[in-house]
PDB file of C-alpha atoms in Angstrom:
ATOM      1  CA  UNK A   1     -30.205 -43.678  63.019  1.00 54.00           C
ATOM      2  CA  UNK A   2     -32.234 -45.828  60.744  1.00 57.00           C
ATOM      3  CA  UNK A   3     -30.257 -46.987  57.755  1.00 89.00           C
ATOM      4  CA  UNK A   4     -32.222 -49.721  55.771  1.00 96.00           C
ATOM      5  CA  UNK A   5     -35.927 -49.283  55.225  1.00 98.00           C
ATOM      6  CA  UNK A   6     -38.790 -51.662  53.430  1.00 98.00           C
ATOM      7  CA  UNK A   7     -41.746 -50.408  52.038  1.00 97.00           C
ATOM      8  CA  UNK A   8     -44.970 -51.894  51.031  1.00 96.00           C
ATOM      9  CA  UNK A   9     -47.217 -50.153  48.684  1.00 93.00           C
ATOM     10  CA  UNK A  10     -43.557 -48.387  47.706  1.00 92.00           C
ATOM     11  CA  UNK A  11     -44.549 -47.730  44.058  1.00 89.00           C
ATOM     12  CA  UNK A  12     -48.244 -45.888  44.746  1.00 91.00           C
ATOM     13  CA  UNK A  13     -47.901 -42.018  44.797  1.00 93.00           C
ATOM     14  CA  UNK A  14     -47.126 -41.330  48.579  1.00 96.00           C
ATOM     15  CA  UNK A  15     -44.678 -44.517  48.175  1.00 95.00           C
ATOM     16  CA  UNK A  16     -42.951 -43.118  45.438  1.00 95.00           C
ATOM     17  CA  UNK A  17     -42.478 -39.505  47.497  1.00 97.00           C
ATOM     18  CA  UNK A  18     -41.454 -41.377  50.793  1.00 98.00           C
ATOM     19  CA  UNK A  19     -39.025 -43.097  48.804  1.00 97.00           C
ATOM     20  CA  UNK A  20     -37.421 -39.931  47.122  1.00 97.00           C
ATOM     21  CA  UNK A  21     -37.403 -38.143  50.448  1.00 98.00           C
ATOM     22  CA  UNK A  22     -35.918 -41.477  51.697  1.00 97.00           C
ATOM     23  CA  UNK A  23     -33.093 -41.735  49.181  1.00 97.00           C
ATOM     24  CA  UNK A  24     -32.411 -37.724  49.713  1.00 97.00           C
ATOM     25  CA  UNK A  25     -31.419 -38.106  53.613  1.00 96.00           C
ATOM     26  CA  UNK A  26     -29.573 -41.020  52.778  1.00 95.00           C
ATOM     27  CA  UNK A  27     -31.486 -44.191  53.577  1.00 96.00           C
ATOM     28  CA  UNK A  28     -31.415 -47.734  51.541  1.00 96.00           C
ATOM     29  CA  UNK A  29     -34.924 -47.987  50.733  1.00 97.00           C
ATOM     30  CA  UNK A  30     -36.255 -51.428  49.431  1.00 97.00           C
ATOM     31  CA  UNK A  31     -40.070 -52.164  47.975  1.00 97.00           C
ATOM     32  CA  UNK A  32     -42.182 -54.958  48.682  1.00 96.00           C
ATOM     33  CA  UNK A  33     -43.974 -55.170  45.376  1.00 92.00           C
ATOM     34  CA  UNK A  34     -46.512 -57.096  42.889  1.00 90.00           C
ATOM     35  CA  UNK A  35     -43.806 -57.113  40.098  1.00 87.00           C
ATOM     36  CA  UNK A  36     -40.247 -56.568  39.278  1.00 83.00           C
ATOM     37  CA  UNK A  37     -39.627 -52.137  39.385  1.00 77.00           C
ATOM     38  CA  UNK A  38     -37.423 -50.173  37.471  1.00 80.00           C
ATOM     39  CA  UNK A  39     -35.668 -47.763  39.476  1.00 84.00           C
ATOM     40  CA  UNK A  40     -31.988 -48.628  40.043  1.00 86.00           C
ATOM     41  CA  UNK A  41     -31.320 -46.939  43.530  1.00 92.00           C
ATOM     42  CA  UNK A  42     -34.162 -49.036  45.175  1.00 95.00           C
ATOM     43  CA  UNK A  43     -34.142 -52.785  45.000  1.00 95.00           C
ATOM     44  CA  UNK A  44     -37.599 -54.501  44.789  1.00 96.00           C
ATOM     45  CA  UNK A  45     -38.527 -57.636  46.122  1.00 96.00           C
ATOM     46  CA  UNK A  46     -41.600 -59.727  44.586  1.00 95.00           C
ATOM     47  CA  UNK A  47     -44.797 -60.894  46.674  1.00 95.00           C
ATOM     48  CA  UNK A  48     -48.022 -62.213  46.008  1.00 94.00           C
ATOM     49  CA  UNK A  49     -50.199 -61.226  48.591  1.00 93.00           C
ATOM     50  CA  UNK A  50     -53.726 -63.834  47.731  1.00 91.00           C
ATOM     51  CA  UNK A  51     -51.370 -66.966  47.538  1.00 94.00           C
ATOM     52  CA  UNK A  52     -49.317 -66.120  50.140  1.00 94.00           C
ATOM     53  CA  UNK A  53     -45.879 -66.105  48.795  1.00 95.00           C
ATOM     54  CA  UNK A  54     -42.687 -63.627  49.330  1.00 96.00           C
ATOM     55  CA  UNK A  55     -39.215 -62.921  48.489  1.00 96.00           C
ATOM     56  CA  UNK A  56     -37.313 -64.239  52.180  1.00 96.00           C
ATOM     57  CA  UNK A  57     -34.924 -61.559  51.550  1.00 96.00           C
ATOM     58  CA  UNK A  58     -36.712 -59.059  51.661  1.00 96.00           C
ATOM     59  CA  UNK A  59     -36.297 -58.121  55.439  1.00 97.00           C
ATOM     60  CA  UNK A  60     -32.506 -58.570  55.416  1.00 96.00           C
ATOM     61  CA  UNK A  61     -30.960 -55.970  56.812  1.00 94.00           C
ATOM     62  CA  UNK A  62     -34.515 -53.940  57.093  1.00 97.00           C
ATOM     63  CA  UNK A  63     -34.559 -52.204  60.701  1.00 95.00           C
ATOM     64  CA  UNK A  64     -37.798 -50.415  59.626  1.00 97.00           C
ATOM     65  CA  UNK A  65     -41.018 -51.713  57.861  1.00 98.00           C
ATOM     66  CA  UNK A  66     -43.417 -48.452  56.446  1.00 98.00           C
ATOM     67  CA  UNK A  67     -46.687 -50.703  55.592  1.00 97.00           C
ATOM     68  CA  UNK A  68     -48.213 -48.221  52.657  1.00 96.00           C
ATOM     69  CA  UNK A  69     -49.969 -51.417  50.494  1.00 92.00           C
ATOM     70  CA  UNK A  70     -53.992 -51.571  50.106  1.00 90.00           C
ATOM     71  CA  UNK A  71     -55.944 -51.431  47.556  1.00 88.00           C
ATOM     72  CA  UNK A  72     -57.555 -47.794  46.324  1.00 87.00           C
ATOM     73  CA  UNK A  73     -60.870 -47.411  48.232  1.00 87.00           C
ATOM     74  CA  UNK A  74     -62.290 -45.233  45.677  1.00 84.00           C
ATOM     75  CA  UNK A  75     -60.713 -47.181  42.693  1.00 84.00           C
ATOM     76  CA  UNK A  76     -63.870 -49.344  42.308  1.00 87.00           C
ATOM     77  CA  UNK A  77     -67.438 -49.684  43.250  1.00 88.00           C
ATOM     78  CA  UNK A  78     -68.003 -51.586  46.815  1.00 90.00           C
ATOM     79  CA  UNK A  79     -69.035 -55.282  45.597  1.00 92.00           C
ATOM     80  CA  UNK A  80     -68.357 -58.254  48.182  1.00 93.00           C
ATOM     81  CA  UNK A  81     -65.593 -59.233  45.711  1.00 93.00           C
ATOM     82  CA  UNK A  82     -63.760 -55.481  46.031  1.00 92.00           C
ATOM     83  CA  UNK A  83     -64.555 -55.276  49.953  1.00 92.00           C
ATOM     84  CA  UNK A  84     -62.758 -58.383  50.686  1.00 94.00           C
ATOM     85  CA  UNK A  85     -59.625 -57.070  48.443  1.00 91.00           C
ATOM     86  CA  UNK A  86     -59.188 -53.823  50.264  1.00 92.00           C
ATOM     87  CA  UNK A  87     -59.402 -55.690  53.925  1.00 93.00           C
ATOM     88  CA  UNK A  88     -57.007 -58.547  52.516  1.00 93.00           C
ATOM     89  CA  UNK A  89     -54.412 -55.982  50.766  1.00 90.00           C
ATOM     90  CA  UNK A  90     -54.211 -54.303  53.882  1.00 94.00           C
ATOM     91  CA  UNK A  91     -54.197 -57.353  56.849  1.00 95.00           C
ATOM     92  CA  UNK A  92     -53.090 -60.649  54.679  1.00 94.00           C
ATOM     93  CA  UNK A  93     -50.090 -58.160  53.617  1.00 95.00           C
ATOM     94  CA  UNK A  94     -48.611 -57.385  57.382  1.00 97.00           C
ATOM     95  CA  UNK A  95     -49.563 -60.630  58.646  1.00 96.00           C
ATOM     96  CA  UNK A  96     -47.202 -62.208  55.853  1.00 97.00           C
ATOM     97  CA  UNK A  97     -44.429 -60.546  56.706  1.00 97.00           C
ATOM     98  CA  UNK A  98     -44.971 -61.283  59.873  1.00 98.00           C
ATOM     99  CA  UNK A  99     -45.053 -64.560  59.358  1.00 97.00           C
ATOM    100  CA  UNK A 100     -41.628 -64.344  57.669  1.00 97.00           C
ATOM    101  CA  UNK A 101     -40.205 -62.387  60.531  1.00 97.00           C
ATOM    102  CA  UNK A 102     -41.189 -65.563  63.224  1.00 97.00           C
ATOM    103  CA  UNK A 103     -39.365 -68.105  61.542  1.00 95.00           C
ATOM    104  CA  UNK A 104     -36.307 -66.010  60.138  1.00 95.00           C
ATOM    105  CA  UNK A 105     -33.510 -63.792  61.186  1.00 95.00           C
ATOM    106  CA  UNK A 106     -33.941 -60.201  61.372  1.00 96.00           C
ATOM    107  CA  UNK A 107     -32.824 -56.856  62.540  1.00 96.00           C
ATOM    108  CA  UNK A 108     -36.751 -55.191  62.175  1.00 97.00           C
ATOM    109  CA  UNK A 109     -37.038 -53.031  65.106  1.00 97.00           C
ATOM    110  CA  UNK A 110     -40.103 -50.412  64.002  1.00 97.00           C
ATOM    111  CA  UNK A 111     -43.891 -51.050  61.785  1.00 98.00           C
ATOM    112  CA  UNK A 112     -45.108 -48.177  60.541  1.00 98.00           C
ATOM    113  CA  UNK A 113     -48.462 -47.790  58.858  1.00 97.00           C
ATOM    114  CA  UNK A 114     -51.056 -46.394  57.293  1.00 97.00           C
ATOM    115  CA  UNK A 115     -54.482 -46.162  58.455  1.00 97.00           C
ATOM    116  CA  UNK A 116     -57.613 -43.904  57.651  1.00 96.00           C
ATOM    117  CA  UNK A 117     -59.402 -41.633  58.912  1.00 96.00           C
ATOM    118  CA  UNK A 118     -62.294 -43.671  57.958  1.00 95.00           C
ATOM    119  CA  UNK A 119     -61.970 -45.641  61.061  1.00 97.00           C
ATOM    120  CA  UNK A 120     -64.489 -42.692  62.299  1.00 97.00           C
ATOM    121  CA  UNK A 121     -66.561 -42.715  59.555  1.00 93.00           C
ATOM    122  CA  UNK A 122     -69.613 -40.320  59.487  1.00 93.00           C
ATOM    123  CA  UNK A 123     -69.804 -38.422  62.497  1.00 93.00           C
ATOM    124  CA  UNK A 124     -71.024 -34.872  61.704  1.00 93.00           C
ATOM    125  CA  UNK A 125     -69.743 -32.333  63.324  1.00 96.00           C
ATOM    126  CA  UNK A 126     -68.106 -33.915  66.525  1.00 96.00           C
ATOM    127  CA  UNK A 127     -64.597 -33.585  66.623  1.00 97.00           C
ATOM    128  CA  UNK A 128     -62.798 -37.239  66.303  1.00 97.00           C
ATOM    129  CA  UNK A 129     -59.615 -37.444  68.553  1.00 98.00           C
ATOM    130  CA  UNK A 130     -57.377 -40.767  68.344  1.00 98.00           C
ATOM    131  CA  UNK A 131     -59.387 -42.125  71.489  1.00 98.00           C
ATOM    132  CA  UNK A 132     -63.013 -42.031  69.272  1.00 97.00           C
ATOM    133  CA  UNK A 133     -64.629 -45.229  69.070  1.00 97.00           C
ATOM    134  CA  UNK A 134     -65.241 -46.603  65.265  1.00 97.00           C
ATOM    135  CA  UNK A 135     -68.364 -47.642  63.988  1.00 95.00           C
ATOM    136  CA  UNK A 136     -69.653 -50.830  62.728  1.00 94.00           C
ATOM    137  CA  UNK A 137     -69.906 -49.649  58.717  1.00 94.00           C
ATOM    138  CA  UNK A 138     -67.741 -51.411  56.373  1.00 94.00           C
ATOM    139  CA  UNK A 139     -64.997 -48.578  55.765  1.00 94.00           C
ATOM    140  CA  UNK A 140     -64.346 -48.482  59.972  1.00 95.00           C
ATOM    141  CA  UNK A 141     -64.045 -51.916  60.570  1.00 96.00           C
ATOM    142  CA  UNK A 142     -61.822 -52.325  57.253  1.00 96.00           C
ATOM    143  CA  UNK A 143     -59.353 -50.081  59.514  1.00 97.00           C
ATOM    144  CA  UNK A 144     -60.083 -51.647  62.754  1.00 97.00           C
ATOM    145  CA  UNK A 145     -58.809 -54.938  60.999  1.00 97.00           C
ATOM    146  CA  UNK A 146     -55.708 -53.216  59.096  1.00 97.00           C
ATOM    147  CA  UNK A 147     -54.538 -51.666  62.943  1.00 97.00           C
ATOM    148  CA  UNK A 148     -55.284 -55.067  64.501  1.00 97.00           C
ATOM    149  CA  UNK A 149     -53.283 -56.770  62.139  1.00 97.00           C
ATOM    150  CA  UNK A 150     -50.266 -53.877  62.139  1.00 98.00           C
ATOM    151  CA  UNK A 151     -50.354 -54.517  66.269  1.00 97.00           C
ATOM    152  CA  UNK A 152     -49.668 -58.305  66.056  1.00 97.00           C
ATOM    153  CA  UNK A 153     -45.970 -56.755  65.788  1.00 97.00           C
ATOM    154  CA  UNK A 154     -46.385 -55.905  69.316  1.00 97.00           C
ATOM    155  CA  UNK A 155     -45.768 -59.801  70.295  1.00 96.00           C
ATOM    156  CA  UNK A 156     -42.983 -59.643  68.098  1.00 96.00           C
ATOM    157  CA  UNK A 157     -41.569 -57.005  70.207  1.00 96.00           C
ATOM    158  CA  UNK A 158     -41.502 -54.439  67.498  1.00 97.00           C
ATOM    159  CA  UNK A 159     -42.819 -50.588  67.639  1.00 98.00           C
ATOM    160  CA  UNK A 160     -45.761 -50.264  65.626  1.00 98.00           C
ATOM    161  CA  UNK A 161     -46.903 -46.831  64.863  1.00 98.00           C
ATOM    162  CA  UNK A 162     -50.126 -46.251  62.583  1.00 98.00           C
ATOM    163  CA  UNK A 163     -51.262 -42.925  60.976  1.00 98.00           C
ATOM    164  CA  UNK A 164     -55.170 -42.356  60.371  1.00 98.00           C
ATOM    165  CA  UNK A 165     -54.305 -40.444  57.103  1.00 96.00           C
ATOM    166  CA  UNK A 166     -57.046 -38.287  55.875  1.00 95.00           C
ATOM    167  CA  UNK A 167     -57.889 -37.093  52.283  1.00 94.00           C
ATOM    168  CA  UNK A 168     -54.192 -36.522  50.739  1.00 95.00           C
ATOM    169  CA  UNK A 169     -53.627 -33.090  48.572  1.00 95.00           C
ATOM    170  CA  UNK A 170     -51.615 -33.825  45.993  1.00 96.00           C
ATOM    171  CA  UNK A 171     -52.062 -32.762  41.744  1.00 94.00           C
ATOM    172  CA  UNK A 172     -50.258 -35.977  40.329  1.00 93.00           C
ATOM    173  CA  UNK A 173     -53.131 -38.395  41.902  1.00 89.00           C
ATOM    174  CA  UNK A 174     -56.116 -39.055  44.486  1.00 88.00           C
ATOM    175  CA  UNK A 175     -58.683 -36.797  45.582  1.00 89.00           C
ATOM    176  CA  UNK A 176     -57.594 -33.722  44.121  1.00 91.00           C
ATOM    177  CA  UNK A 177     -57.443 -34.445  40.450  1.00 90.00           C
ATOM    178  CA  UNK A 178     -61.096 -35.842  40.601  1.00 89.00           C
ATOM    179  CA  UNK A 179     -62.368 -32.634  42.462  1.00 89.00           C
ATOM    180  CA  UNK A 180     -60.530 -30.337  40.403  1.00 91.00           C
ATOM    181  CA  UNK A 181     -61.795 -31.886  36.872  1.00 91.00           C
ATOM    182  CA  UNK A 182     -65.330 -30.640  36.714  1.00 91.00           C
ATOM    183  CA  UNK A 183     -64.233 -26.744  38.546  1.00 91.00           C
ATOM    184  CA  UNK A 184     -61.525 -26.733  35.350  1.00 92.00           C
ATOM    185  CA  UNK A 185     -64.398 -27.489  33.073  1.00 89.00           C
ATOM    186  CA  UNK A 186     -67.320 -24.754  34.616  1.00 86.00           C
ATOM    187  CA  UNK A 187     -69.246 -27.331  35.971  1.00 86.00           C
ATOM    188  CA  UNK A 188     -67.822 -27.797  39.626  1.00 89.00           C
ATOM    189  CA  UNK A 189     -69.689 -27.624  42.134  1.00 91.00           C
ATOM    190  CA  UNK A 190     -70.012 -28.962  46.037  1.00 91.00           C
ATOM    191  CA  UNK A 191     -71.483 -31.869  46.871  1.00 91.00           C
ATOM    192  CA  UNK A 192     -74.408 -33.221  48.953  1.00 90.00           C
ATOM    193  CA  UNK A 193     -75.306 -30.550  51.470  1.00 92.00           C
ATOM    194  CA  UNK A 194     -71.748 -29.019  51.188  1.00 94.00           C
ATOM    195  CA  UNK A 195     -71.417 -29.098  54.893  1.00 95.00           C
ATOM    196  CA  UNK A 196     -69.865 -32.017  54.699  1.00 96.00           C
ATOM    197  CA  UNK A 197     -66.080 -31.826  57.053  1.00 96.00           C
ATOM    198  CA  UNK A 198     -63.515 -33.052  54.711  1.00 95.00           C
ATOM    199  CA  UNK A 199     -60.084 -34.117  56.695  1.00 96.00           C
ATOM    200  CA  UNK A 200     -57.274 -32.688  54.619  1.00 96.00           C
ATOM    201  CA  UNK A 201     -53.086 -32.667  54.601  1.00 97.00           C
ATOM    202  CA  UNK A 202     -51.056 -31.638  52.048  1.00 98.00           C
ATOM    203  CA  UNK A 203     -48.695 -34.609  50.432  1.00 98.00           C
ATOM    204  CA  UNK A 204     -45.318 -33.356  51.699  1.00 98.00           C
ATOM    205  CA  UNK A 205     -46.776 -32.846  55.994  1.00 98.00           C
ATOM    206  CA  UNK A 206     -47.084 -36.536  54.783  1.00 98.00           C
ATOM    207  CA  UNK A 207     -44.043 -37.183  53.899  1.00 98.00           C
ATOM    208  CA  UNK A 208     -42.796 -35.343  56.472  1.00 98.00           C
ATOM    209  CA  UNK A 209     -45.053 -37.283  59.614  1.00 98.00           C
ATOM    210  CA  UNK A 210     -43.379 -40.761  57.953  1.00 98.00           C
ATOM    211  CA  UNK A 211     -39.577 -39.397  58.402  1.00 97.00           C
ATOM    212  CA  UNK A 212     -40.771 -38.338  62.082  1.00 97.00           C
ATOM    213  CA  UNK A 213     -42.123 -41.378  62.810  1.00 97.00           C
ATOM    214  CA  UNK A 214     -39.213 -43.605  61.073  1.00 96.00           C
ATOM    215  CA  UNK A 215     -36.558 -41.027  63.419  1.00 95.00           C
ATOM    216  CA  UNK A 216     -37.725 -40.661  66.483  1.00 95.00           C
ATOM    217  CA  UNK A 217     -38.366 -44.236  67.980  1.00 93.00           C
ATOM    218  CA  UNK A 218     -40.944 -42.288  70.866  1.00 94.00           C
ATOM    219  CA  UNK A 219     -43.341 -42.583  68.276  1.00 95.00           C
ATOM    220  CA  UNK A 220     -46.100 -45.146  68.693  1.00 96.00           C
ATOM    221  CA  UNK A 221     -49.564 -46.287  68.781  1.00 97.00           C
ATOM    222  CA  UNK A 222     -51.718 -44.063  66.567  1.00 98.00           C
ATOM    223  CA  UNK A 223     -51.830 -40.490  65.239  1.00 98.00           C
ATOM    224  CA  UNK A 224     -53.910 -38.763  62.959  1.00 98.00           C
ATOM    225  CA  UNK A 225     -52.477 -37.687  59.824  1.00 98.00           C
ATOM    226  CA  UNK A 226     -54.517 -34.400  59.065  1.00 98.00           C
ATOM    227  CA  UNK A 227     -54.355 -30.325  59.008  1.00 98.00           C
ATOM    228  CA  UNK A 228     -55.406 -29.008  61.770  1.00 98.00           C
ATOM    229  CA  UNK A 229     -57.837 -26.824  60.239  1.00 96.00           C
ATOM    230  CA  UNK A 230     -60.304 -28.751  58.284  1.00 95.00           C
ATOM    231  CA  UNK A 231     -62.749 -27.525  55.901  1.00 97.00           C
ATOM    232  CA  UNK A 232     -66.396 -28.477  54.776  1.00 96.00           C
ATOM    233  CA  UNK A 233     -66.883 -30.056  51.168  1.00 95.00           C
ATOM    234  CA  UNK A 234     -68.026 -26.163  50.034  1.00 95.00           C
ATOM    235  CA  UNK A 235     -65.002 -24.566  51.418  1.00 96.00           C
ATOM    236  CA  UNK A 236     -62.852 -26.754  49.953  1.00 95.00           C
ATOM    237  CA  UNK A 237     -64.245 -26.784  46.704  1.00 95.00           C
ATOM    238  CA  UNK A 238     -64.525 -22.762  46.508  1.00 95.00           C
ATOM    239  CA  UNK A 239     -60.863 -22.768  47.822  1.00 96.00           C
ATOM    240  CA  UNK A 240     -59.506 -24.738  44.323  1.00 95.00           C
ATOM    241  CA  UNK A 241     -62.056 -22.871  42.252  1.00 95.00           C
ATOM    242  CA  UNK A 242     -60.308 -19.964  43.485  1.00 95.00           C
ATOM    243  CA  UNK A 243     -57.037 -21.503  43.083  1.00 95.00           C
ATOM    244  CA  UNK A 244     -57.699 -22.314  39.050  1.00 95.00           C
ATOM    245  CA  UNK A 245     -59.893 -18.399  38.639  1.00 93.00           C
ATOM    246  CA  UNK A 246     -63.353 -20.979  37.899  1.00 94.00           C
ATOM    247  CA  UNK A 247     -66.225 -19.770  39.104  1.00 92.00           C
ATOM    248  CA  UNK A 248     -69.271 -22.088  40.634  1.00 89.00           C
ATOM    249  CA  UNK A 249     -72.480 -21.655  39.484  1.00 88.00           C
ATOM    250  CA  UNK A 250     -73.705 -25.298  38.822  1.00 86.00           C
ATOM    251  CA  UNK A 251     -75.859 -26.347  41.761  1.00 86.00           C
ATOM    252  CA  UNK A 252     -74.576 -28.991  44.653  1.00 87.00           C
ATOM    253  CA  UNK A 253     -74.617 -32.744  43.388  1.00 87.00           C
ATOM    254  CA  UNK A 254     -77.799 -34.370  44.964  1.00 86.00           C
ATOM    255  CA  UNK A 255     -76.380 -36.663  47.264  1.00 86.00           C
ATOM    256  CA  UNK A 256     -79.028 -39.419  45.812  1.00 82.00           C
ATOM    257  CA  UNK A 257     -77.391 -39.241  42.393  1.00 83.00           C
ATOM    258  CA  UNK A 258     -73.933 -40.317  44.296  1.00 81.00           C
ATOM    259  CA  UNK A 259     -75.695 -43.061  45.961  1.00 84.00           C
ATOM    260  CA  UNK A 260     -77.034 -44.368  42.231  1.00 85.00           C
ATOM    261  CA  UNK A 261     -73.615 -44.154  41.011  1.00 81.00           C
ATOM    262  CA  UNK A 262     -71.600 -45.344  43.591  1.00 82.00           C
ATOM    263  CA  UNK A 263     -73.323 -47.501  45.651  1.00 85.00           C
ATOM    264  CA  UNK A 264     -72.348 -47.850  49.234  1.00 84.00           C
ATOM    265  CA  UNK A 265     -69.111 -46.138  48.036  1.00 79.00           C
ATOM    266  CA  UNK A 266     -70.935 -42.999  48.464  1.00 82.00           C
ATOM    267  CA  UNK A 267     -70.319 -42.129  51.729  1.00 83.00           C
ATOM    268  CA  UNK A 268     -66.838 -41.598  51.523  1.00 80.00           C
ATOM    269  CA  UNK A 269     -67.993 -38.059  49.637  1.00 81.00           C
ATOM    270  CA  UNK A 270     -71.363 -37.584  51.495  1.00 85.00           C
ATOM    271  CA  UNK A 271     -69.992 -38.419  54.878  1.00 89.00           C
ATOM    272  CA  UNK A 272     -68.560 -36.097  57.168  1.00 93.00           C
ATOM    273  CA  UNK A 273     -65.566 -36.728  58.919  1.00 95.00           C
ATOM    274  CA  UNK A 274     -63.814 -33.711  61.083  1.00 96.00           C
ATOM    275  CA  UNK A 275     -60.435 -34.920  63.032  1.00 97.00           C
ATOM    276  CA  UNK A 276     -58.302 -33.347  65.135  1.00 98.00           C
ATOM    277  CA  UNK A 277     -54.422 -32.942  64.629  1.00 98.00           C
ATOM    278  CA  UNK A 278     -53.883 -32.003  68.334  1.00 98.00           C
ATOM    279  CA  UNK A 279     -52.230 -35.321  69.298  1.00 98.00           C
ATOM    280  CA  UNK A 280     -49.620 -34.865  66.529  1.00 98.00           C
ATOM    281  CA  UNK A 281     -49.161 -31.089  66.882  1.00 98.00           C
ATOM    282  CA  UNK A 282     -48.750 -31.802  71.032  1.00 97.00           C
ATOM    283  CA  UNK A 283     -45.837 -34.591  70.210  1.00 96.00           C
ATOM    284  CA  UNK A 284     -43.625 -31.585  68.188  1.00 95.00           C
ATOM    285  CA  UNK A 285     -44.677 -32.061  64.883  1.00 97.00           C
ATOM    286  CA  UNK A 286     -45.038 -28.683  62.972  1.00 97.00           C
ATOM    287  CA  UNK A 287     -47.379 -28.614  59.569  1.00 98.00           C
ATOM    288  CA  UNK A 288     -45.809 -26.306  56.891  1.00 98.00           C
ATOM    289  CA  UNK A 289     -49.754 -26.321  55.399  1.00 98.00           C
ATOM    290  CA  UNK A 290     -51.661 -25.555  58.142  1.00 98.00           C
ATOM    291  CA  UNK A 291     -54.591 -23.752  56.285  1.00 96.00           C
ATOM    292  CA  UNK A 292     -56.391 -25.088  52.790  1.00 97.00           C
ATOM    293  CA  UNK A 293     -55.026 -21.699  50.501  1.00 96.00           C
ATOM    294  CA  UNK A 294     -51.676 -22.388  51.665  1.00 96.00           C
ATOM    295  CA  UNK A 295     -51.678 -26.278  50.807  1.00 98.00           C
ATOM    296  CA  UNK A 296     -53.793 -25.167  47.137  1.00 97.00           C
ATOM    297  CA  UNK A 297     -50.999 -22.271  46.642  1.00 96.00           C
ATOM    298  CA  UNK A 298     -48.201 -24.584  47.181  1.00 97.00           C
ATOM    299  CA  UNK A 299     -49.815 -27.465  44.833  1.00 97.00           C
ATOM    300  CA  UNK A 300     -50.928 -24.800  42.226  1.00 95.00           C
ATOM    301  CA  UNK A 301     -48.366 -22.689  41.943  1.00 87.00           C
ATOM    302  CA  UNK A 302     -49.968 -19.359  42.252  1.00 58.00           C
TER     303      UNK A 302
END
């Protein structure tokens, strides 16, 4: 079994809960990380990603690499400057510990990584299996870089394993928060048409597709990390106004208001993405939130 793992991106919020489920079943977990961290059980080594430099001991002992680093696609408006920071936080990152792993000792048998599911992009309603083709926008071929660069570990002779991750459920960051904020305050409502398919999973089937992936060395090539029941933009926001007793009466957001506001960014709310979790589900894997109230009950409490 898998003893020593390294994780980049260790200190965002699905870091943080890989790590804790990590430390639970017993691993040594390690972070690859901009600056020194402060939690005792996990030791953190120091990079610097834009001038290339990193702590050589930071794959000692490592049998397993879980690549989680990128910058936040919805952090910031799309300039050139902010596109070519989230394609270089995600490639430049693997390809310099790869680098480190050709001319030094090591025991790194497994790359594991994150992906998105906006390697589809906007696709309406057709369902998007692993084997879909991406599209030539900016936010596909930002993943068909990041899994290009993640399968240079293949000539290493290492098991690389990536996970299309769709929109992550969780109340302590991402999506949710944002969504929720306006239904808390009356205003909430869907946006663009509403139709809109919106690829969820709840945090901890997360969590839970890394340990799988990390155990059982089977595992590789791509999955997609999602529920497999997704919901429009409209469901999903009448499911967590239901959730916090809100009701919606504000009209949808005009999708050309999002497009002022946000630029080419837009289309990560006014797109519609619907993926299938059959590959995953085939392979053994079983979702504890399979359905949207379920994932919202668990999350809110009620």
């Amino acid at each position: 079994m898998t003893r020593s793992i390294l994780l980049t991106g260790g200190s965002g919020l699905l870091g943080r809960h890989l790590t804790k489920a990590l430390l639970a079943k017993g691993y040594a977990v390690s972070h690859l990380s901009r600056k020194a961290g402060s939690d005792a059980q996990v030791k953190t080594f120091v990079w610097d990603i834009g001038k290339g430099i990193i702590d050589e001991h930071c794959i000692d002992g490592a049998d397993t690499i879980v690549h989680l680093a990128g910058s936040g696609i919805a952090e910031k408006r799309w300039t050139d400057a902010r596109k070519k920071d989230l394609v270089d936080s995600r490639v430049k990152s693997i390809e310099l510990v790869y680098d480190l792993m050709k001319r030094k000792q090591h025991q790194v048998t497994s790359v594991i990584s994150a992906s998105g599911i906006g390697y589809y992009s906007n696709r309406g309603d057709e369902l998007m299996h692993e084997t879909s083709a991406p599209t030539n926008d900016f936010i596909s071929q930002c993943c068909v870089l990041w899994e290009a660069a993640v399968d240079e570990g293949e000539k290493l002779g290492i098991r690389t394993l990536k996970f299309r991750t769709g929109v992550v459920l969780d109340n302590d960051g991402g999506a949710l928060p944002t969504l929720a904020k306006p239904i808390k305050f009356y205003v909430g409502s869907p946006i663009g048409s509403g139709k809109q398919w919106v690829p969820w999973i709840h945090w901890r089937d997360v969590v839970e597709m890394y340990l799988l992936g990390i155990e059982n060395k089977s595992f590789s090539g791509v999955y997609n990390m999602v529920a497999p029941n997704p919901v429009t933009n409209k469901q999903l926001t009448r499911a967590v106004a239901q959730q916090l007793n809100k009701p919606l009466w504000a009209p949808n957001v005009p999708g050309f208001v999002l497009k002022l506001l946000l630029g080419e960014m837009s289309s990560i709310v006014l797109g519609s993405t619907k993926v299938s979790a059959q590959k995953i589900e085939d392979a053994g894997f079983k979702f504890k939130y399979a359905d949207i109230d379920a994932a919202l009950n668990e999350i809110y409490g009620s």
